[in-house]
Amino acid sequence: MSHSSFNRRWAAVILEALTRHRVQHLCIAPGSRSAPLTLLAASHPRLICHTHFDERGLGHLALGLAKSTGQPVAIVVTSGTAVANLYPAIIEARLTGERLIVLSADRPVELLDCGANQAIEQTGLFAHHAAALNLPRPTPDVSARWLVSAIDSLLGQQVFGAVQINCPFAEPLYGDDPDAFRSWRDDLGKWWQDDRPWLRQVAARATPVNPEWGFWRQQRGVVIAGKMTAEEGIAVARWAAELGWPLIADVQSQSGQPLPSASIWLQHPQALATLASAQLIVQFGSHLTGKTLGGWLADCQPEDFWLIEAMPERRDPAHHRGSRIVAEIVPWLAAHPALAQPAWCPELTRLVADITSAIRQPAFSEAGLAQHLPSLLPAQGALFLGNSLTIRLVDTFAQLPAGYPVFANRGASGIDGLIATAAGVQRGSHRPLLAIVGDISALYDVNSLALLGQSQAPVVLIVVNNDGGQIFSMLPTPASERQRFFAMPQQVDFAAAARLFGLQFHRPDDWQALVTAVERGWQEEGATLIELRVAAEEGAQSLAVAGKVRQE
């Protein structure tokens, strides 16, 4: 009993330390070795606990929560392969900056490398994808002050991405004497009644100011908007408009995309000739969706190139010569005010309007869904876009409302955990959510439909069933091998999946039926799954046809 009681005291300090770093949501998978953490989390008054039986989905649920709340999210898993199943979510967080805190329960050291059950080497399991703290086995010989300051030091230094706190626990794991080891716990004194970390790390992060801005803001500039928050997207759009500079915006920018369909018009000779005279390119945010935009950026040679983003490290795959500015976007804009002036290339706006009016898509189609997507969005809601062909089509054909929250997993751009991430976005935002994924993506994360079934606000998940990974039809894959080894058509019926997890289900056969199904979904409690069956290669062919318009 005394040993299990000290496990609980140790776990209590860990969890309390996390709350001092703005952790509110904690995602838990079932397991016995993690029982000290789970039981303390369940009784903690400031923690909201989420559960899932699938650790891979649990990691992405936490990722979605971190995306929508902007706060770090903790994950509790038991030892063994349960920890390894978090890897895809950890990699995504490393690339896009969401803060995940993995509390991985572990066997004590004497049970490692000796054939003990469910014991693997967990120290450093995530390599450079996550900073790590390997705790000792709980013992009163290690002070509570050391434990809390070690956690504070790790979290104070790692302000982006994931961390792993490996927590060995020896048996017994259950039972508690509330009066045991009180002096060890009370060594932290008034910290228990405070709301600040034990060890506060203060880093001076003054917004860098370019002394040449007075000169550059009077030149010909182009603004690129990558992945940003709604507040940042609106501010960047306003700043670019006041300067009279064209804004080329990614689907994740939430800027309103004043020049939509950049993947198409950026290949038009007149557009390229106009933009070639730009002297400065200022990019906010990274992880651009459109391959055409990335290609244009790689080819352009402005006099200077600035990339502004709060995350450190290199974020420019074209490796421009210029300035990599590590700063929060909104404060940086305030420190570099725009100079109101007329647009220096108004002909570009007219060209884009002509091109976009010529690429109208049939509403009831894969490309049509992307183009008409704004009409399906819930009021005061949010949008989650799956990878592969889905987000590319929306980036190409849609113009989303300014400031409307858009979420995606565009770090590693995998198809794993997309439904779980969407569920986390909804739980963190408390908004109605429209999510769109492809059929293979849905099958890959079908377990996470259980998470959608627990939604507290309406969720509509549209699964675009084009019978396989049709993005590969855009690539020069050999026709004789494409179906078997690349597209892999599954010919599945998603009605069965909806029944399995208790979701509302619709399979509309025209645009009006789709609109009706979506609107009905906003009136339902919980989640609605809509299967949109489309011709196999229609979406990819639409991109190819639209590309021909750009040359005219």
Coordinates of C-alpha atoms in Angstrom, one line a residue:
M1 CA 0.0 0.0 0.0
S2 CA 2.8 2.4 0.9
H3 CA 4.5 1.9 -2.5
S4 CA 1.2 2.5 -4.5
S5 CA 0.5 5.5 -2.3
F6 CA 3.8 7.1 -3.3
N7 CA 3.1 6.4 -7.0
R8 CA 0.0 8.5 -6.5
R9 CA 1.9 11.4 -4.8
W10 CA 4.5 11.3 -7.6
A11 CA 1.8 11.3 -10.3
A12 CA -0.1 14.2 -8.5
V13 CA 3.0 16.4 -8.8
I14 CA 3.5 15.6 -12.5
L15 CA -0.2 16.5 -13.3
E16 CA -0.3 19.6 -11.2
A17 CA 2.9 20.8 -12.8
L18 CA 1.3 20.4 -16.2
T19 CA -1.6 22.6 -15.3
R20 CA 0.8 25.5 -14.6
H21 CA 1.7 25.3 -18.3
R22 CA -1.9 25.9 -19.4
V23 CA -2.7 22.2 -19.9
Q24 CA -6.4 21.8 -19.6
H25 CA -7.2 18.8 -21.8
L26 CA -5.7 15.3 -21.2
C27 CA -6.2 12.3 -23.5
I28 CA -6.1 8.9 -21.9
A29 CA -5.9 5.4 -23.4
P30 CA -6.7 2.3 -21.2
G31 CA -3.8 0.6 -19.5
S32 CA -2.7 -0.7 -16.1
R33 CA 0.8 0.6 -15.8
S34 CA -0.5 4.2 -16.3
A35 CA -3.1 3.8 -13.6
P36 CA -1.4 6.2 -11.1
L37 CA -1.6 9.0 -13.7
T38 CA -5.1 8.0 -15.0
L39 CA -6.7 7.9 -11.5
L40 CA -5.2 11.2 -10.5
A41 CA -6.2 12.9 -13.7
A42 CA -9.8 11.6 -13.3
S43 CA -10.1 13.4 -10.0
H44 CA -8.3 16.6 -10.9
P45 CA -10.7 19.6 -10.9
R46 CA -8.9 21.5 -13.6
L47 CA -8.4 18.7 -16.2
I48 CA -10.8 17.7 -18.9
C49 CA -10.3 14.0 -19.6
H50 CA -10.8 12.4 -23.1
T51 CA -10.6 8.7 -23.7
H52 CA -10.1 6.5 -26.8
F53 CA -9.3 2.8 -27.1
D54 CA -7.0 3.4 -30.1
E55 CA -3.7 5.1 -29.2
R56 CA -3.0 6.2 -32.7
G57 CA -6.4 7.9 -32.8
L58 CA -5.8 9.3 -29.3
G59 CA -2.6 11.0 -30.4
H60 CA -4.5 12.7 -33.2
L61 CA -7.4 13.6 -31.0
A62 CA -4.9 15.5 -28.8
L63 CA -3.4 17.1 -31.9
G64 CA -6.8 18.4 -32.9
L65 CA -7.4 19.7 -29.4
A66 CA -4.0 21.5 -29.5
K67 CA -4.8 23.0 -32.9
S68 CA -8.1 24.5 -32.0
T69 CA -7.3 25.6 -28.4
G70 CA -3.8 26.9 -29.0
Q71 CA -2.8 25.2 -25.7
P72 CA -0.6 22.3 -24.9
V73 CA -2.5 18.9 -24.5
A74 CA -1.3 16.0 -22.5
I75 CA -1.6 12.3 -23.4
V76 CA -1.4 9.4 -21.0
V77 CA -0.7 5.9 -22.3
T78 CA 0.5 2.6 -20.9
S79 CA 3.9 1.0 -21.7
G80 CA 4.9 -0.9 -24.8
T81 CA 3.6 -0.5 -28.3
A82 CA 0.9 1.8 -26.9
V83 CA 3.6 4.5 -26.8
A84 CA 4.8 3.8 -30.3
N85 CA 1.3 4.2 -31.7
L86 CA 1.6 7.9 -30.9
Y87 CA 4.4 8.4 -33.4
P88 CA 2.4 9.8 -36.4
A89 CA 0.8 12.5 -34.2
I90 CA 4.2 13.3 -32.6
I91 CA 5.8 13.8 -36.0
E92 CA 3.0 16.1 -37.2
A93 CA 3.3 18.2 -34.0
R94 CA 7.0 18.5 -34.5
L95 CA 6.5 19.9 -38.0
T96 CA 3.5 22.2 -37.3
G97 CA 4.3 23.3 -33.7
E98 CA 1.3 22.0 -31.7
R99 CA 2.3 21.3 -28.2
L100 CA 1.8 17.7 -27.1
I101 CA 3.0 16.3 -23.8
V102 CA 3.2 12.5 -23.8
L103 CA 3.2 10.9 -20.3
S104 CA 4.3 7.4 -21.2
A105 CA 4.0 5.0 -18.3
D106 CA 6.9 2.5 -18.3
R107 CA 8.2 -0.6 -16.5
P108 CA 10.9 0.0 -14.0
V109 CA 14.5 -0.5 -15.2
E110 CA 14.9 -4.0 -13.7
L111 CA 12.1 -5.2 -16.1
L112 CA 13.8 -4.0 -19.3
D113 CA 15.8 -6.2 -21.6
C114 CA 15.0 -9.4 -19.7
G115 CA 11.9 -10.7 -21.4
A116 CA 9.4 -9.1 -19.1
N117 CA 5.9 -8.6 -20.6
Q118 CA 5.0 -5.4 -22.3
A119 CA 8.4 -3.9 -21.7
I120 CA 10.3 -2.1 -24.4
E121 CA 13.0 0.6 -24.5
Q122 CA 10.9 3.8 -24.4
T123 CA 13.7 6.2 -23.6
G124 CA 14.2 8.4 -26.7
L125 CA 11.6 6.4 -28.6
F126 CA 10.6 9.5 -30.6
A127 CA 14.2 10.5 -31.4
H128 CA 14.5 14.1 -32.5
H129 CA 10.7 14.4 -33.1
A130 CA 10.2 15.1 -29.4
A131 CA 12.2 16.4 -26.5
A132 CA 12.4 13.9 -23.7
L133 CA 12.6 13.6 -20.0
N134 CA 13.2 10.2 -18.5
L135 CA 12.1 10.2 -14.9
P136 CA 13.4 7.8 -12.3
R137 CA 11.2 5.2 -10.6
P138 CA 9.2 7.1 -8.0
T139 CA 11.0 7.2 -4.7
P140 CA 11.0 9.6 -1.7
D141 CA 14.8 9.8 -2.1
V142 CA 14.1 12.2 -5.1
S143 CA 12.6 15.4 -3.8
A144 CA 9.4 16.8 -5.1
R145 CA 11.3 20.0 -5.9
W146 CA 13.5 18.2 -8.3
L147 CA 10.5 16.5 -10.0
V148 CA 8.5 19.7 -10.6
S149 CA 11.5 21.8 -11.6
A150 CA 12.6 19.1 -14.1
I151 CA 9.2 19.2 -15.7
D152 CA 9.1 23.0 -15.7
S153 CA 12.5 23.2 -17.3
L154 CA 11.5 20.8 -20.1
L155 CA 8.2 22.6 -20.9
G156 CA 9.8 26.1 -20.5
Q157 CA 12.4 25.3 -23.1
Q158 CA 10.2 23.4 -25.6
V159 CA 7.6 26.0 -26.7
F160 CA 6.8 24.2 -30.0
G161 CA 6.1 20.6 -30.8
A162 CA 6.0 17.5 -28.6
V163 CA 7.7 16.3 -25.5
Q164 CA 7.8 12.9 -23.9
I165 CA 7.9 12.5 -20.1
N166 CA 8.7 8.8 -19.5
C167 CA 7.2 7.7 -16.2
P168 CA 8.3 4.3 -14.8
F169 CA 6.0 2.9 -12.1
A170 CA 6.7 -0.2 -10.1
E171 CA 3.9 -2.4 -8.7
P172 CA 1.7 -2.3 -6.8
L173 CA -0.2 0.3 -8.9
Y174 CA -3.5 0.4 -7.0
G175 CA -4.5 1.4 -3.5
D176 CA -3.9 4.7 -1.6
D177 CA -3.3 5.9 1.9
P178 CA -4.1 9.7 1.7
D179 CA -1.9 10.5 4.7
A180 CA 1.2 8.6 3.4
F181 CA 4.2 10.7 2.3
R182 CA 2.5 14.0 3.1
S183 CA 5.8 15.6 4.2
W184 CA 7.3 14.7 0.8
R185 CA 4.3 16.4 -1.0
D186 CA 4.2 19.4 1.4
D187 CA 7.9 20.2 0.7
L188 CA 6.4 22.3 -2.2
G189 CA 4.7 24.5 0.3
K190 CA 2.4 27.3 -1.1
W191 CA 3.0 26.0 -4.7
W192 CA 0.0 23.8 -4.3
Q193 CA -2.2 26.9 -3.8
D194 CA -0.5 29.0 -6.5
D195 CA -1.1 28.8 -10.3
R196 CA 2.4 29.5 -11.5
P197 CA 5.2 27.0 -12.4
W198 CA 7.7 26.3 -9.7
L199 CA 10.5 27.2 -12.1
R200 CA 9.6 30.1 -14.4
Q201 CA 11.9 30.6 -17.4
V202 CA 11.8 34.1 -18.8
A203 CA 12.9 34.6 -22.4
A204 CA 13.1 38.1 -23.8
R205 CA 11.5 37.9 -27.3
A206 CA 11.4 41.4 -28.6
T207 CA 9.8 41.7 -32.0
P208 CA 12.6 42.3 -34.5
V209 CA 12.2 45.6 -36.5
N210 CA 13.8 46.0 -39.9
P211 CA 15.3 49.5 -40.1
E212 CA 14.9 49.4 -43.9
W213 CA 11.2 49.0 -43.8
G214 CA 10.6 52.6 -44.6
F215 CA 12.3 52.0 -47.9
W216 CA 10.9 48.6 -48.7
R217 CA 7.2 49.5 -48.1
Q218 CA 7.4 51.9 -51.0
Q219 CA 8.6 49.2 -53.5
R220 CA 6.8 46.5 -55.4
G221 CA 6.1 43.7 -53.0
V222 CA 4.2 40.4 -53.0
V223 CA 2.7 38.8 -49.9
I224 CA 2.5 35.0 -49.4
A225 CA 0.1 33.7 -46.7
G226 CA 0.7 30.2 -45.5
K227 CA -0.7 28.4 -42.4
M228 CA -2.0 31.0 -39.9
T229 CA -4.6 31.7 -37.3
A230 CA -7.8 33.6 -38.2
E231 CA -6.6 36.7 -36.4
E232 CA -3.3 36.5 -38.3
G233 CA -4.9 35.9 -41.7
I234 CA -7.2 38.9 -41.4
A235 CA -4.4 41.1 -40.3
V236 CA -2.1 40.1 -43.1
A237 CA -4.8 40.6 -45.7
R238 CA -5.5 44.1 -44.4
W239 CA -1.8 44.9 -44.4
A240 CA -1.3 43.7 -47.9
A241 CA -4.3 45.6 -49.2
E242 CA -3.2 48.8 -47.6
L243 CA 0.3 48.5 -49.2
G244 CA -1.3 47.7 -52.6
W245 CA 0.6 44.4 -52.8
P246 CA -1.0 41.3 -54.3
L247 CA -1.7 38.6 -51.7
I248 CA -1.3 35.0 -52.8
A249 CA -2.9 32.9 -50.0
D250 CA -2.9 29.3 -49.1
V251 CA -6.2 27.5 -48.2
Q252 CA -4.9 27.4 -44.5
S253 CA -4.3 31.2 -44.3
Q254 CA -7.9 32.2 -43.3
S255 CA -7.2 35.4 -45.1
G256 CA -10.2 35.3 -47.5
Q257 CA -7.9 34.6 -50.5
P258 CA -8.5 37.8 -52.4
L259 CA -6.8 36.2 -55.4
P260 CA -8.2 32.6 -55.4
S261 CA -7.2 29.6 -57.5
A262 CA -3.5 30.5 -57.5
S263 CA -2.7 27.0 -58.6
I264 CA -4.3 27.8 -61.9
W265 CA -3.5 31.5 -62.6
L266 CA 0.0 31.3 -61.4
Q267 CA 0.9 29.4 -64.6
H268 CA -0.6 32.0 -66.9
P269 CA 2.1 33.9 -68.9
Q270 CA 0.6 37.3 -68.1
A271 CA 0.5 36.7 -64.4
L272 CA 4.1 35.4 -64.4
A273 CA 5.3 38.4 -66.4
T274 CA 3.6 40.8 -64.0
L275 CA 4.9 39.2 -60.8
A276 CA 8.4 39.0 -62.2
S277 CA 8.8 42.7 -61.5
A278 CA 8.3 42.2 -57.7
Q279 CA 11.2 43.5 -55.7
L280 CA 10.3 42.0 -52.3
I281 CA 8.5 38.8 -51.3
V282 CA 7.2 38.6 -47.7
Q283 CA 5.9 35.2 -46.7
F284 CA 3.9 34.7 -43.5
G285 CA 3.6 31.1 -42.2
S286 CA 4.7 28.0 -44.0
H287 CA 3.6 24.6 -45.2
L288 CA 2.0 25.7 -48.4
T289 CA -0.5 23.4 -50.0
G290 CA -0.2 24.3 -53.7
K291 CA 2.6 22.7 -55.6
T292 CA 2.3 25.4 -58.2
L293 CA 2.8 28.2 -55.7
G294 CA 5.8 26.3 -54.2
G295 CA 7.2 26.0 -57.7
W296 CA 6.8 29.7 -58.5
L297 CA 8.4 30.6 -55.2
A298 CA 11.4 28.4 -56.0
D299 CA 11.8 30.0 -59.4
C300 CA 11.3 33.6 -58.5
Q301 CA 14.3 35.8 -57.8
P302 CA 13.3 39.0 -55.9
E303 CA 15.8 41.5 -54.6
D304 CA 14.9 40.2 -51.1
F305 CA 12.8 37.5 -49.5
W306 CA 11.5 37.5 -45.9
L307 CA 9.8 34.6 -44.1
I308 CA 8.0 35.5 -40.9
E309 CA 6.8 32.8 -38.5
A310 CA 7.0 32.2 -34.8
M311 CA 8.4 28.7 -35.1
P312 CA 12.2 28.6 -35.4
E313 CA 14.4 26.7 -37.9
R314 CA 14.3 26.8 -41.6
R315 CA 10.9 26.9 -43.2
D316 CA 11.7 27.7 -46.8
P317 CA 12.2 24.6 -49.0
A318 CA 13.4 26.8 -51.9
H319 CA 16.2 28.2 -49.7
H320 CA 16.0 31.8 -50.8
R321 CA 18.6 34.3 -49.9
G322 CA 17.0 36.7 -47.5
S323 CA 15.8 37.0 -43.9
R324 CA 14.3 34.2 -41.7
I325 CA 12.4 36.3 -39.1
V326 CA 11.3 34.4 -36.0
A327 CA 8.4 36.5 -34.6
E328 CA 4.7 36.4 -33.9
I329 CA 2.9 37.6 -37.0
V330 CA 0.5 40.2 -35.5
P331 CA 3.2 42.0 -33.4
W332 CA 5.5 42.0 -36.4
L333 CA 2.9 43.7 -38.6
A334 CA 2.3 46.3 -35.9
A335 CA 6.0 47.0 -35.8
H336 CA 6.1 47.4 -39.7
P337 CA 3.0 49.5 -40.5
A338 CA 1.8 49.7 -44.1
L339 CA 2.0 52.8 -46.2
A340 CA -1.3 53.3 -47.9
Q341 CA -0.8 53.3 -51.7
P342 CA -2.6 52.1 -54.8
A343 CA -2.1 48.6 -56.1
W344 CA 1.0 48.3 -58.3
C345 CA -0.4 45.6 -60.5
P346 CA -4.2 46.0 -60.8
E347 CA -4.2 44.1 -64.0
L348 CA -3.4 40.9 -62.0
T349 CA -6.7 41.2 -60.2
R350 CA -8.6 41.5 -63.4
L351 CA -6.8 38.5 -64.9
V352 CA -7.6 36.4 -61.9
A353 CA -11.3 37.3 -62.0
D354 CA -11.4 36.3 -65.7
I355 CA -9.7 33.0 -65.1
T356 CA -11.8 32.0 -62.0
S357 CA -15.0 32.8 -63.8
A358 CA -14.0 30.4 -66.6
I359 CA -13.4 27.4 -64.4
R360 CA -16.8 26.8 -62.9
Q361 CA -17.4 23.2 -61.9
P362 CA -20.6 21.1 -61.8
A363 CA -21.8 21.3 -58.3
F364 CA -22.3 17.6 -57.7
S365 CA -18.8 16.5 -58.3
E366 CA -15.5 16.2 -56.4
A367 CA -14.2 19.5 -57.8
G368 CA -17.7 21.1 -57.5
L369 CA -17.8 20.2 -53.8
A370 CA -14.6 22.1 -53.4
Q371 CA -15.7 25.1 -55.4
H372 CA -19.1 25.4 -53.7
L373 CA -17.8 24.5 -50.2
P374 CA -18.4 28.0 -48.7
S375 CA -22.2 27.5 -49.2
L376 CA -22.1 24.3 -46.9
L377 CA -20.1 25.8 -44.0
P378 CA -22.0 26.1 -40.7
A379 CA -22.4 29.6 -39.2
Q380 CA -19.9 30.2 -36.5
G381 CA -18.3 26.9 -37.3
A382 CA -15.0 25.4 -38.4
L383 CA -13.7 23.4 -41.3
F384 CA -11.3 20.5 -41.3
L385 CA -9.8 19.3 -44.6
G386 CA -8.3 15.9 -45.3
N387 CA -5.1 15.4 -47.2
S388 CA -4.3 14.0 -50.6
L389 CA -6.8 15.2 -53.3
T390 CA -9.2 16.8 -50.9
I391 CA -7.2 19.8 -49.7
R392 CA -5.6 20.3 -53.1
L393 CA -9.0 20.7 -54.8
V394 CA -10.2 23.2 -52.1
D395 CA -7.0 25.1 -52.5
T396 CA -7.5 25.2 -56.3
F397 CA -11.2 26.0 -56.6
A398 CA -12.6 27.5 -53.4
Q399 CA -12.5 31.0 -51.9
L400 CA -13.1 30.6 -48.2
P401 CA -14.4 33.4 -46.0
A402 CA -11.9 35.6 -44.3
G403 CA -11.4 34.6 -40.7
Y404 CA -13.2 31.3 -41.0
P405 CA -11.3 28.7 -39.0
V406 CA -9.6 26.1 -41.2
F407 CA -7.7 23.1 -39.9
A408 CA -5.6 20.5 -41.6
N409 CA -2.6 18.2 -41.0
R410 CA -0.1 19.6 -43.5
G411 CA 3.1 19.0 -41.7
A412 CA 3.8 15.5 -42.8
S413 CA 0.6 15.5 -44.8
G414 CA -0.3 11.9 -44.0
I415 CA -3.7 10.4 -44.2
D416 CA -3.4 8.8 -40.7
G417 CA -5.6 10.1 -37.9
L418 CA -7.6 12.7 -39.9
I419 CA -11.0 11.8 -38.4
A420 CA -9.5 11.8 -34.9
T421 CA -7.8 15.2 -35.5
A422 CA -11.2 16.6 -36.7
A423 CA -12.8 15.2 -33.5
G424 CA -10.2 17.0 -31.4
V425 CA -10.7 20.3 -33.4
Q426 CA -14.4 20.1 -32.6
R427 CA -13.9 19.4 -28.9
G428 CA -11.4 22.2 -28.5
S429 CA -13.4 24.8 -30.5
H430 CA -16.9 23.9 -29.3
R431 CA -18.1 24.9 -32.8
P432 CA -20.1 23.0 -35.4
L433 CA -17.6 21.3 -37.7
L434 CA -17.6 20.3 -41.3
A435 CA -14.9 17.8 -42.1
I436 CA -14.1 16.4 -45.6
V437 CA -11.8 13.4 -46.2
G438 CA -11.2 10.8 -48.9
D439 CA -12.4 7.3 -48.8
I440 CA -9.0 5.7 -48.1
S441 CA -8.3 8.3 -45.4
A442 CA -11.6 7.4 -43.7
L443 CA -10.9 3.7 -43.8
Y444 CA -7.4 4.3 -42.4
D445 CA -9.0 6.0 -39.3
V446 CA -12.4 4.3 -39.2
N447 CA -12.0 3.6 -35.5
S448 CA -12.1 7.3 -34.8
L449 CA -15.7 7.5 -35.9
A450 CA -16.3 6.5 -32.3
L451 CA -14.9 9.9 -31.3
L452 CA -17.2 11.7 -33.6
G453 CA -20.1 9.9 -32.1
Q454 CA -19.3 11.6 -28.8
S455 CA -19.4 15.1 -30.2
Q456 CA -21.2 17.8 -28.1
A457 CA -21.9 20.0 -31.2
P458 CA -23.0 19.0 -34.7
V459 CA -20.4 17.4 -36.9
V460 CA -20.8 16.6 -40.5
L461 CA -18.2 14.3 -42.0
I462 CA -18.2 14.1 -45.8
V463 CA -16.4 11.1 -47.2
V464 CA -15.6 11.6 -50.8
N465 CA -15.7 8.1 -52.3
N466 CA -13.8 8.1 -55.6
D467 CA -13.0 4.4 -55.2
G468 CA -9.4 4.7 -54.0
G469 CA -6.4 6.9 -54.0
Q470 CA -7.2 8.8 -57.2
I471 CA -4.5 11.4 -56.6
F472 CA -2.2 8.8 -58.2
S473 CA -4.0 9.3 -61.5
M474 CA -2.3 12.7 -61.6
L475 CA 1.1 11.0 -61.6
P476 CA 2.8 9.2 -64.4
T477 CA 2.2 5.8 -62.8
P478 CA 2.0 2.9 -65.3
A479 CA -1.6 2.4 -66.2
S480 CA -1.2 -1.4 -65.9
E481 CA -0.1 -1.2 -62.2
R482 CA -2.0 1.9 -61.1
Q483 CA -5.2 0.3 -59.7
R484 CA -3.5 -2.6 -57.9
F485 CA -0.5 -0.8 -56.3
F486 CA -1.5 2.9 -56.2
A487 CA -5.2 3.6 -56.3
M488 CA -6.2 0.4 -54.5
P489 CA -10.0 0.7 -55.0
Q490 CA -11.8 -0.8 -51.9
Q491 CA -15.4 -0.7 -53.1
V492 CA -16.7 -0.2 -49.6
D493 CA -20.1 0.9 -48.3
F494 CA -19.8 3.6 -45.6
A495 CA -23.4 3.1 -44.4
A496 CA -22.1 0.1 -42.5
A497 CA -19.5 2.2 -40.7
A498 CA -22.1 4.7 -39.8
R499 CA -24.3 2.0 -38.3
L500 CA -21.4 0.5 -36.4
F501 CA -20.7 3.7 -34.6
G502 CA -24.2 5.1 -34.3
L503 CA -23.9 8.0 -36.7
Q504 CA -26.5 9.5 -38.9
F505 CA -25.9 8.6 -42.6
H506 CA -26.8 10.0 -46.0
R507 CA -25.7 9.1 -49.5
P508 CA -27.1 12.0 -51.7
D509 CA -27.4 11.5 -55.4
D510 CA -27.5 15.2 -56.5
W511 CA -26.4 18.6 -55.2
Q512 CA -29.7 19.6 -53.6
A513 CA -29.8 16.3 -51.7
L514 CA -26.3 17.0 -50.5
V515 CA -27.3 20.5 -49.3
T516 CA -30.3 19.0 -47.6
A517 CA -28.3 16.3 -45.9
V518 CA -25.7 18.8 -44.6
E519 CA -28.3 21.2 -43.3
R520 CA -30.1 18.4 -41.6
G521 CA -26.7 17.5 -40.0
W522 CA -26.5 20.9 -38.4
Q523 CA -29.8 20.3 -36.7
E524 CA -28.8 16.9 -35.3
E525 CA -27.1 16.2 -32.0
G526 CA -23.8 14.3 -32.6
A527 CA -22.3 13.4 -35.9
T528 CA -23.5 12.8 -39.5
L529 CA -21.6 10.8 -42.0
I530 CA -22.3 11.7 -45.7
E531 CA -20.9 9.5 -48.4
L532 CA -20.4 11.4 -51.6
R533 CA -19.9 8.9 -54.5
V534 CA -18.2 10.5 -57.5
A535 CA -16.6 9.2 -60.7
A536 CA -13.2 7.7 -60.0
E537 CA -10.9 10.2 -61.7
E538 CA -13.2 13.2 -62.0
G539 CA -11.4 15.3 -59.4
A540 CA -8.0 14.8 -60.8
Q541 CA -9.3 15.4 -64.3
S542 CA -10.8 18.7 -63.2
L543 CA -7.4 19.9 -62.1
A544 CA -6.0 19.0 -65.5
V545 CA -8.8 20.7 -67.4
A546 CA -8.6 23.8 -65.3
G547 CA -4.9 23.9 -66.0
K548 CA -5.6 24.3 -69.7
V549 CA -7.7 27.5 -69.0
R550 CA -4.7 29.2 -67.5
Q551 CA -3.0 29.3 -70.8
E552 CA -5.9 31.0 -72.6

